[in-house]
Coordinates of C-alpha atoms in Angstrom, one line a residue:
M1 CA -25.2 81.8 196.3
A2 CA -24.2 81.2 192.7
A3 CA -22.2 84.3 192.5
F4 CA -20.3 83.3 195.6
W5 CA -19.5 79.9 194.4
Q6 CA -18.2 81.5 191.1
Q7 CA -16.1 84.1 192.9
R8 CA -14.7 81.2 195.0
G9 CA -13.8 79.0 192.1
R10 CA -11.9 81.9 190.5
R11 CA -9.8 82.6 193.7
Q12 CA -9.1 78.9 193.8
E13 CA -8.1 78.9 190.2
S14 CA -6.1 82.2 190.6
G15 CA -4.3 80.7 193.7
G16 CA -3.5 77.5 192.4
L17 CA -2.0 78.5 189.2
G18 CA -0.3 81.6 190.7
G19 CA 2.4 79.6 192.4
V20 CA 3.1 77.7 189.1
I21 CA 3.2 80.9 187.1
D22 CA 5.6 82.5 189.8
G23 CA 7.8 79.5 189.8
L24 CA 8.0 79.5 185.9
G25 CA 8.6 83.3 185.8
S26 CA 11.6 82.8 188.0
V27 CA 12.9 80.0 185.7
F28 CA 12.5 82.0 182.9
D29 CA 14.3 84.9 184.5
V30 CA 17.3 82.6 185.2
L31 CA 17.4 81.5 181.8
L32 CA 17.2 84.8 180.2
A33 CA 20.1 86.1 182.7
N34 CA 22.4 83.2 181.5
A35 CA 21.2 82.9 178.0
R36 CA 23.7 85.6 176.9
L37 CA 26.7 83.8 178.4
V38 CA 25.7 80.2 177.0
L39 CA 23.9 81.0 173.6
G40 CA 25.4 84.3 172.6
V41 CA 23.8 87.6 171.7
S42 CA 21.5 86.1 168.7
G43 CA 20.5 82.9 170.7
A44 CA 19.5 84.9 173.6
A45 CA 17.3 87.0 171.4
V46 CA 15.7 84.0 170.0
L47 CA 15.1 82.6 173.4
A48 CA 13.6 85.9 174.9
I49 CA 11.2 86.3 171.9
A50 CA 10.0 82.5 172.6
T51 CA 9.7 83.0 176.2
L52 CA 7.7 86.2 175.8
A53 CA 5.2 84.4 173.6
V54 CA 4.8 81.5 175.9
K55 CA 4.2 83.9 178.8
R56 CA 1.7 85.6 176.9
L57 CA -0.3 82.4 176.2
I58 CA 0.0 81.4 179.8
D59 CA -1.3 84.8 180.9
R60 CA -4.3 84.7 178.7
A61 CA -5.3 81.2 179.8
T62 CA -5.1 82.2 183.3
S63 CA -6.7 85.5 183.1
P64 CA -10.4 85.8 184.0
R65 CA -12.7 86.0 180.9
D66 CA -14.9 89.0 180.3
D67 CA -18.3 87.4 180.1
G68 CA -19.9 90.6 178.6
D69 CA -17.5 90.9 175.6
P70 CA -18.7 88.2 173.0
K71 CA -15.3 88.7 170.8
A72 CA -13.0 87.8 173.7
E73 CA -12.6 84.2 172.8
Q74 CA -12.0 85.5 169.2
K75 CA -9.6 88.1 170.3
S76 CA -7.6 85.8 172.4
L77 CA -7.4 83.2 169.7
E78 CA -6.1 85.9 167.1
E79 CA -3.5 87.0 169.5
S80 CA -2.3 83.4 170.1
W81 CA -1.8 82.9 166.3
Q82 CA 0.0 86.1 166.1
D83 CA 2.4 84.9 169.0
L84 CA 2.8 81.5 167.2
A85 CA 3.6 83.4 163.9
L86 CA 6.2 85.5 165.9
I87 CA 8.0 82.3 167.0
K88 CA 7.9 80.7 163.6
T89 CA 9.3 83.6 161.8
T90 CA 12.0 84.2 164.2
P91 CA 15.2 84.2 162.2
K92 CA 17.7 81.8 163.1
P93 CA 21.2 82.8 164.0
P94 CA 23.4 82.9 160.8
K95 CA 25.8 79.9 160.5
K96 CA 29.4 80.5 159.7
Q97 CA 29.7 80.7 155.7
R98 CA 31.6 78.2 154.0
R99 CA 33.5 78.6 150.7
E100 CA 31.4 76.1 148.7
D101 CA 28.2 77.9 149.8
L102 CA 29.4 81.0 147.8
S103 CA 28.5 79.4 144.4
E104 CA 24.7 78.4 145.7
P105 CA 21.9 80.6 144.6
L106 CA 20.5 83.0 147.1
L107 CA 16.8 82.1 148.0
S108 CA 14.6 84.9 148.9
P109 CA 13.3 85.1 152.6
A110 CA 10.0 83.5 153.2
Q111 CA 7.0 85.7 153.8
P112 CA 5.2 85.5 157.2
L113 CA 1.9 83.6 157.1
V114 CA -1.2 85.8 157.9
P115 CA -3.8 83.7 159.9
D116 CA -7.5 83.9 158.9
P117 CA -9.4 85.4 161.8
R118 CA -12.5 83.6 160.8
G119 CA -11.1 80.3 161.8
C120 CA -8.1 78.0 161.7
S121 CA -9.6 74.5 161.1
T122 CA -7.9 74.1 157.7
P123 CA -4.3 74.9 156.9
L124 CA -3.5 77.9 154.8
E125 CA -2.8 77.2 151.1
A126 CA 0.1 78.9 149.1
P127 CA -1.0 81.3 146.4
Q128 CA -1.4 79.7 143.1
V129 CA 0.4 81.3 140.1
K130 CA -1.3 81.1 136.9
S131 CA 1.0 80.2 134.0
S132 CA 0.4 81.2 130.5
P133 CA -0.6 78.2 128.2
L134 CA 2.2 76.8 126.2
R135 CA 1.6 77.6 122.2
C136 CA 1.8 74.4 120.1
L137 CA 3.4 75.0 116.7
T138 CA 2.1 73.6 113.7
L139 CA 3.9 71.7 111.3
Q140 CA 4.0 74.8 109.1
E141 CA 5.6 76.7 111.6
K142 CA 8.0 74.1 112.6
L143 CA 9.2 73.7 109.0
L144 CA 9.7 77.4 108.6
S145 CA 11.6 77.8 111.8
H146 CA 13.8 74.7 110.9
S147 CA 14.6 76.2 107.4
S148 CA 16.0 79.3 109.2
Q149 CA 18.5 76.8 110.9
L150 CA 19.9 75.3 107.8
A151 CA 21.7 78.3 106.5
V152 CA 25.3 77.6 105.8
P153 CA 27.7 80.0 107.8
E154 CA 28.5 83.1 105.8
I155 CA 32.1 82.5 106.1
Q156 CA 31.9 79.2 104.2
V157 CA 29.5 80.5 101.7
S158 CA 32.4 83.0 100.6
L159 CA 35.5 81.2 101.3
V160 CA 34.7 77.7 100.1
P161 CA 34.1 78.7 96.4
Q162 CA 37.0 81.1 96.4
L163 CA 39.3 78.5 97.8
A164 CA 37.9 75.6 95.3
R165 CA 38.6 78.1 92.3
S166 CA 42.2 78.7 93.3
I167 CA 42.6 75.1 93.4
C168 CA 40.8 74.8 90.3
T169 CA 43.2 77.3 88.5
Q170 CA 46.2 75.4 89.8
L171 CA 45.1 72.2 88.7
Q172 CA 44.1 73.6 85.2
N173 CA 47.6 74.9 84.7
F174 CA 49.2 71.5 85.5
L175 CA 47.1 69.7 83.1
R176 CA 47.9 71.8 80.3
S177 CA 51.7 71.6 81.0
K178 CA 51.5 67.9 81.7
Y179 CA 49.2 66.8 78.9
P180 CA 49.1 69.5 76.4
E181 CA 47.9 67.0 73.6
L182 CA 44.7 66.3 75.6
P183 CA 41.9 68.6 74.7
F184 CA 40.6 68.9 78.4
G185 CA 37.9 71.8 78.7
R186 CA 38.0 74.6 81.2
L187 CA 37.4 73.2 84.8
F188 CA 34.4 74.5 86.6
L189 CA 32.8 74.1 90.0
S190 CA 29.4 72.3 90.7
G191 CA 27.3 71.6 93.7
A192 CA 24.4 72.4 95.8
L193 CA 26.3 75.2 97.6
L194 CA 26.6 77.2 94.3
D195 CA 22.8 76.5 93.4
G196 CA 21.8 77.5 96.9
L197 CA 20.5 74.2 97.9
E198 CA 23.5 73.6 100.3
V199 CA 22.4 73.0 104.2
L200 CA 24.1 73.2 107.5
A201 CA 27.9 73.1 106.0
A202 CA 29.6 73.7 103.0
D203 CA 31.9 71.0 103.2
H204 CA 32.2 69.3 99.8
I205 CA 32.2 70.5 96.1
H206 CA 32.5 69.0 92.8
L207 CA 35.2 70.0 90.3
M208 CA 34.1 69.2 86.7
L209 CA 36.8 68.5 84.3
P210 CA 35.4 68.6 80.7
V211 CA 36.7 65.8 78.1
V212 CA 36.2 67.2 74.7
L213 CA 35.6 64.7 72.0
D214 CA 35.2 64.8 68.4
T215 CA 31.8 63.8 67.6
G216 CA 32.9 62.3 64.1
L217 CA 35.1 59.7 66.0
W218 CA 32.7 58.9 68.9
S219 CA 29.2 57.8 69.5
L220 CA 27.0 56.9 72.4
I221 CA 25.5 53.6 73.0
S222 CA 22.8 53.2 75.8
G223 CA 23.5 51.1 78.7
E224 CA 20.1 49.2 78.3
D225 CA 21.5 47.8 75.0
T226 CA 24.7 46.2 76.6
V227 CA 25.1 43.4 79.1
V228 CA 24.5 45.5 82.1
R229 CA 20.8 46.3 80.8
N230 CA 21.0 49.6 82.8
P231 CA 19.8 52.7 81.1
Q232 CA 21.2 54.9 83.6
Y233 CA 24.8 54.3 82.0
W234 CA 26.2 54.8 78.6
M235 CA 29.3 53.5 76.6
I236 CA 31.3 55.9 74.5
K237 CA 32.4 53.9 71.2
R238 CA 35.3 54.7 68.9
I239 CA 34.0 54.5 65.3
D240 CA 35.1 54.6 61.7
L241 CA 38.6 52.9 62.7
G242 CA 38.8 51.9 59.1
Y243 CA 39.0 55.4 57.9
F244 CA 40.5 57.1 61.0
P245 CA 42.8 54.4 62.7
R246 CA 43.8 54.6 66.4
G247 CA 45.9 57.4 67.1
C248 CA 43.8 60.0 65.2
S249 CA 42.0 60.9 68.4
P250 CA 44.1 62.1 71.5
W251 CA 41.8 59.9 73.6
D252 CA 42.5 56.7 71.9
R253 CA 45.0 56.1 74.8
F254 CA 42.1 55.4 77.0
I255 CA 40.4 52.9 74.7
V256 CA 39.5 49.3 76.1
G257 CA 37.8 47.1 73.6
R258 CA 36.7 50.0 71.3
Y259 CA 35.3 51.9 73.9
L260 CA 36.5 55.0 75.9
S261 CA 37.1 53.6 79.4
S262 CA 36.1 55.8 82.4
S263 CA 38.3 53.5 84.3
V264 CA 41.4 53.9 82.8
L265 CA 41.0 57.8 82.6
N266 CA 40.3 58.0 86.3
E267 CA 43.3 55.7 87.2
T268 CA 45.6 58.1 84.9
L269 CA 44.1 61.2 86.8
H270 CA 44.5 59.6 90.1
K271 CA 48.1 58.8 89.7
L272 CA 48.5 62.5 88.6
L273 CA 46.7 63.9 91.9
V274 CA 48.6 61.7 94.0
A275 CA 52.2 61.7 92.8
S276 CA 52.9 64.3 90.2
I277 CA 51.5 67.6 91.6
N278 CA 53.1 69.4 94.4
W279 CA 50.2 69.8 96.8
P280 CA 52.2 71.3 99.8
A281 CA 53.5 74.1 97.8
I282 CA 50.0 74.9 96.3
G283 CA 48.5 74.8 99.7
G284 CA 51.2 76.8 101.2
L285 CA 50.6 79.4 98.4
L286 CA 46.8 79.3 99.2
G287 CA 47.2 79.4 103.0
C288 CA 45.8 75.8 103.4
A289 CA 46.8 72.3 103.6
I290 CA 45.8 69.9 100.6
H291 CA 46.1 66.1 100.6
P292 CA 44.9 63.6 97.8
V293 CA 43.0 60.6 99.1
V294 CA 44.9 57.7 98.2
A295 CA 42.6 54.9 99.0
S296 CA 39.6 56.3 97.4
R297 CA 38.1 55.2 94.1
E298 CA 37.2 58.8 93.6
L299 CA 39.4 61.5 92.5
K300 CA 39.3 63.3 95.8
L301 CA 41.2 66.0 97.6
E302 CA 40.9 67.0 101.2
V303 CA 41.3 70.7 101.9
K304 CA 42.0 72.0 105.7
H305 CA 41.9 75.6 106.1
D306 CA 41.8 77.7 109.4
Q307 CA 38.3 78.3 109.0
V308 CA 36.8 75.5 106.7
E309 CA 37.5 71.8 106.0
L310 CA 36.5 70.8 102.4
N311 CA 36.4 67.9 100.2
I312 CA 36.9 68.4 96.5
T313 CA 35.8 65.7 94.2
L314 CA 37.1 65.7 90.6
F315 CA 34.7 64.4 87.8
P316 CA 35.8 64.0 84.2
V317 CA 32.6 64.7 82.2
V318 CA 31.6 64.2 78.7
E319 CA 28.9 66.1 77.0
M320 CA 27.4 64.7 73.7
E321 CA 23.9 64.5 72.2
D322 CA 22.4 66.5 75.0
K323 CA 23.8 64.0 77.4
V324 CA 26.1 64.7 80.6
L325 CA 28.1 61.7 81.4
L326 CA 30.3 61.3 84.5
A327 CA 33.2 58.9 84.5
V328 CA 31.6 57.1 87.4
P329 CA 31.7 53.5 86.5
P330 CA 29.6 51.0 88.6
E331 CA 31.6 48.5 91.1
G332 CA 32.3 45.3 89.3
L333 CA 34.1 44.2 85.9
V334 CA 32.5 46.4 83.7
E335 CA 35.0 49.5 83.2
N336 CA 33.7 51.2 80.2
L337 CA 30.5 52.9 81.5
W338 CA 29.8 56.2 82.2
L339 CA 27.0 57.5 84.3
E340 CA 24.3 59.9 83.1
S341 CA 24.0 62.7 85.4
F342 CA 20.8 64.7 85.7
Y343 CA 21.7 67.2 88.3
R344 CA 22.0 70.2 86.0
A345 CA 18.5 69.3 84.5
E346 CA 17.2 68.7 88.1
V347 CA 18.2 72.2 89.5
S348 CA 17.3 74.0 86.4
R349 CA 13.6 72.5 86.4
V350 CA 12.9 73.1 90.0
K351 CA 14.1 76.8 89.7
E352 CA 11.9 77.2 86.5
L353 CA 8.9 75.8 88.4
D354 CA 9.2 78.0 91.4
A355 CA 9.9 81.1 89.1
G356 CA 6.5 80.3 87.2
D357 CA 4.2 80.1 90.4
S358 CA 6.3 81.7 93.3
G359 CA 6.4 78.2 94.7
A360 CA 8.4 76.9 97.7
R361 CA 9.9 73.8 96.0
Q362 CA 13.3 74.7 96.6
L363 CA 12.4 75.5 100.3
C364 CA 11.0 72.0 100.6
L365 CA 14.0 70.6 99.0
R366 CA 16.4 72.4 101.3
I367 CA 14.5 71.1 104.3
L368 CA 14.4 67.6 103.1
N369 CA 18.2 67.7 102.1
G370 CA 18.7 68.8 105.6
V371 CA 16.7 66.0 107.0
C372 CA 18.6 63.3 104.9
R373 CA 21.9 64.9 105.9
S374 CA 21.2 64.7 109.8
Q375 CA 19.7 61.2 109.7
P376 CA 22.6 58.7 108.9
S377 CA 20.2 56.1 107.5
L378 CA 18.6 58.6 105.1
H379 CA 21.9 59.9 103.5
K380 CA 21.5 58.1 100.3
L381 CA 17.9 59.3 99.9
G382 CA 19.2 63.1 99.8
G383 CA 19.7 65.0 96.5
S384 CA 18.4 63.6 93.2
P385 CA 15.8 60.9 94.6
V386 CA 14.1 63.7 96.6
T387 CA 14.4 66.1 93.8
H388 CA 12.8 63.7 91.4
V389 CA 9.8 63.1 93.9
I390 CA 9.1 66.7 94.1
L391 CA 9.4 67.3 90.3
H392 CA 6.9 64.2 89.9
L393 CA 4.4 65.9 92.6
S394 CA 4.7 69.2 90.8
D395 CA 3.0 67.6 87.9
T396 CA -0.1 66.6 90.1
A397 CA 0.0 69.2 92.8
S398 CA -0.4 72.8 91.7
D399 CA -0.3 74.6 94.8
W400 CA 3.2 75.0 96.0
A401 CA 2.9 78.3 97.6
E402 CA 4.8 78.9 100.9
E403 CA 1.4 78.4 102.9
S404 CA 1.1 75.0 101.5
L405 CA 4.5 73.9 102.6
A406 CA 3.4 71.5 105.4
D407 CA 1.0 69.8 103.1
R408 CA 3.6 69.5 100.3
F409 CA 6.2 68.1 102.9
Q410 CA 3.8 65.5 104.0
Q411 CA 2.9 64.4 100.7
V412 CA 6.6 64.0 99.6
L413 CA 7.2 61.8 102.8
E414 CA 4.2 59.5 101.6
E415 CA 5.4 59.4 98.2
L416 CA 8.9 58.4 99.3
V417 CA 7.5 55.6 101.5
A418 CA 5.4 54.2 98.6
S419 CA 8.3 54.2 96.3
L420 CA 10.4 52.3 98.8
E421 CA 7.8 49.8 99.6
K422 CA 7.9 49.1 95.8
G423 CA 11.8 49.5 95.5
I424 CA 11.2 51.6 92.5
L425 CA 11.5 55.5 91.9
P426 CA 11.5 56.4 88.2
S427 CA 13.5 59.2 87.0
Y428 CA 11.7 62.3 86.1
F429 CA 13.7 62.7 83.0
N430 CA 13.9 59.1 82.0
P431 CA 11.0 56.8 83.5
K432 CA 13.1 53.7 82.5
I433 CA 15.9 54.6 85.2
N434 CA 15.1 53.5 88.5
L435 CA 17.1 55.7 91.0
F436 CA 16.8 52.9 93.8
S437 CA 18.5 50.3 91.5
G438 CA 21.9 51.0 93.4
L439 CA 20.5 50.7 97.0
L440 CA 20.7 47.3 98.9
E441 CA 17.6 45.7 100.3
E442 CA 18.6 46.4 103.8
E443 CA 19.0 50.1 103.1
I444 CA 15.6 50.4 101.5
D445 CA 13.9 48.7 104.4
E446 CA 15.9 50.9 107.0
M447 CA 14.9 54.1 105.2
G448 CA 11.2 53.1 104.6
F449 CA 10.9 52.3 108.3
V450 CA 12.3 55.6 109.3
L451 CA 9.9 57.5 106.9
Y452 CA 6.9 55.3 107.5
R453 CA 7.0 56.3 111.4
A454 CA 7.5 60.0 110.3
I455 CA 4.3 60.2 108.3
S456 CA 2.1 60.1 111.5
E457 CA 4.5 62.4 113.2
P458 CA 6.8 64.7 110.6
E459 CA 8.2 66.6 113.5
V460 CA 10.5 63.8 114.5
L461 CA 12.6 64.3 111.4
L462 CA 13.2 67.9 112.2

């Protein structure tokens, strides 16, 4: 009796759904017959594949199960996943390509998903790609990498000195013809580019004009003993006027109150550069354009070449009693002061120390000069102040090998911040001189703030 009712139920189920399936089959046949006319070839192919998959699902749902096969349910489920995957991965008909689509990157076609035959209760996860861990650079490695980026282009290294020497020769010849009575020495070039300490760009160079004095007619007086009370400046006094009256020295025309005036000498040379020399003709001869800067207090020339742009600053210089004095008077009413320059001694001392222990002082100085050049707030800190800090540290820190560059760099920053807090940086060659004396309080505060933040994270300066 049980077998009877089971067979009856199957016949009823088959008979009840048979008409529906036959009706759906006829509808599918009509759709497929007219699909090519309505949807085209590609659309008809898509509809045919989808229809076939749906019919397979219905057939499996209405077909009798084989009770003796334990894998029948799993098999039908697997075939259903395959049919659904067939529908999802059916390619869509290509749309008409537009002009703007030609510039878009091509995407690789998606791979069909493979179902898990053991079950499908959880969605399939995309495979994870293991990325290699990022390598964190140490401060030492960052400094060495940054130093390689500071090199001046080779064309500037070779062209700038050559161009400056040509201008130097033309200016020397003109001075000898214009003022044959003035014993100017031979002009020479100076600056960080020639000493290997220049960074990023060779856009400036110094032109030194020696002023030769008779030591029997002139003597030096320290600025510390004058009204300015500044040991960084000196005065050059005319002596023995009773025995050697004015006119005995060719430089007496530049005397103001018995002192050789740096301001008067600069004014004379400024008029010479601006009004007397035919710079267009000299520039045409050298293949460049040369223009004197009229509004500047300095004796400055702007040189524009096809490959470089250069600023040349002329400095009258007096060398007496082991002192190097530049005609750079401070701003104000005092016009007889000469600034003592330690640049030659600074570079010589740094190179001497590096040669003695194969140190990296010059490398550290180049990096710091590059930092000061790239940071507008630190411009006035580059050059001499940084050099003197390194020289002071060389007396206490003995390890200046390249492997200790990061430690020394960090230490220089700390020393600069400590000096800025006090507003005092003693000169390495004369402790009475404060190298920060010419800075404004606002400038000191701004530089101190930038460097104080950089102590905890020096990489921000690179």
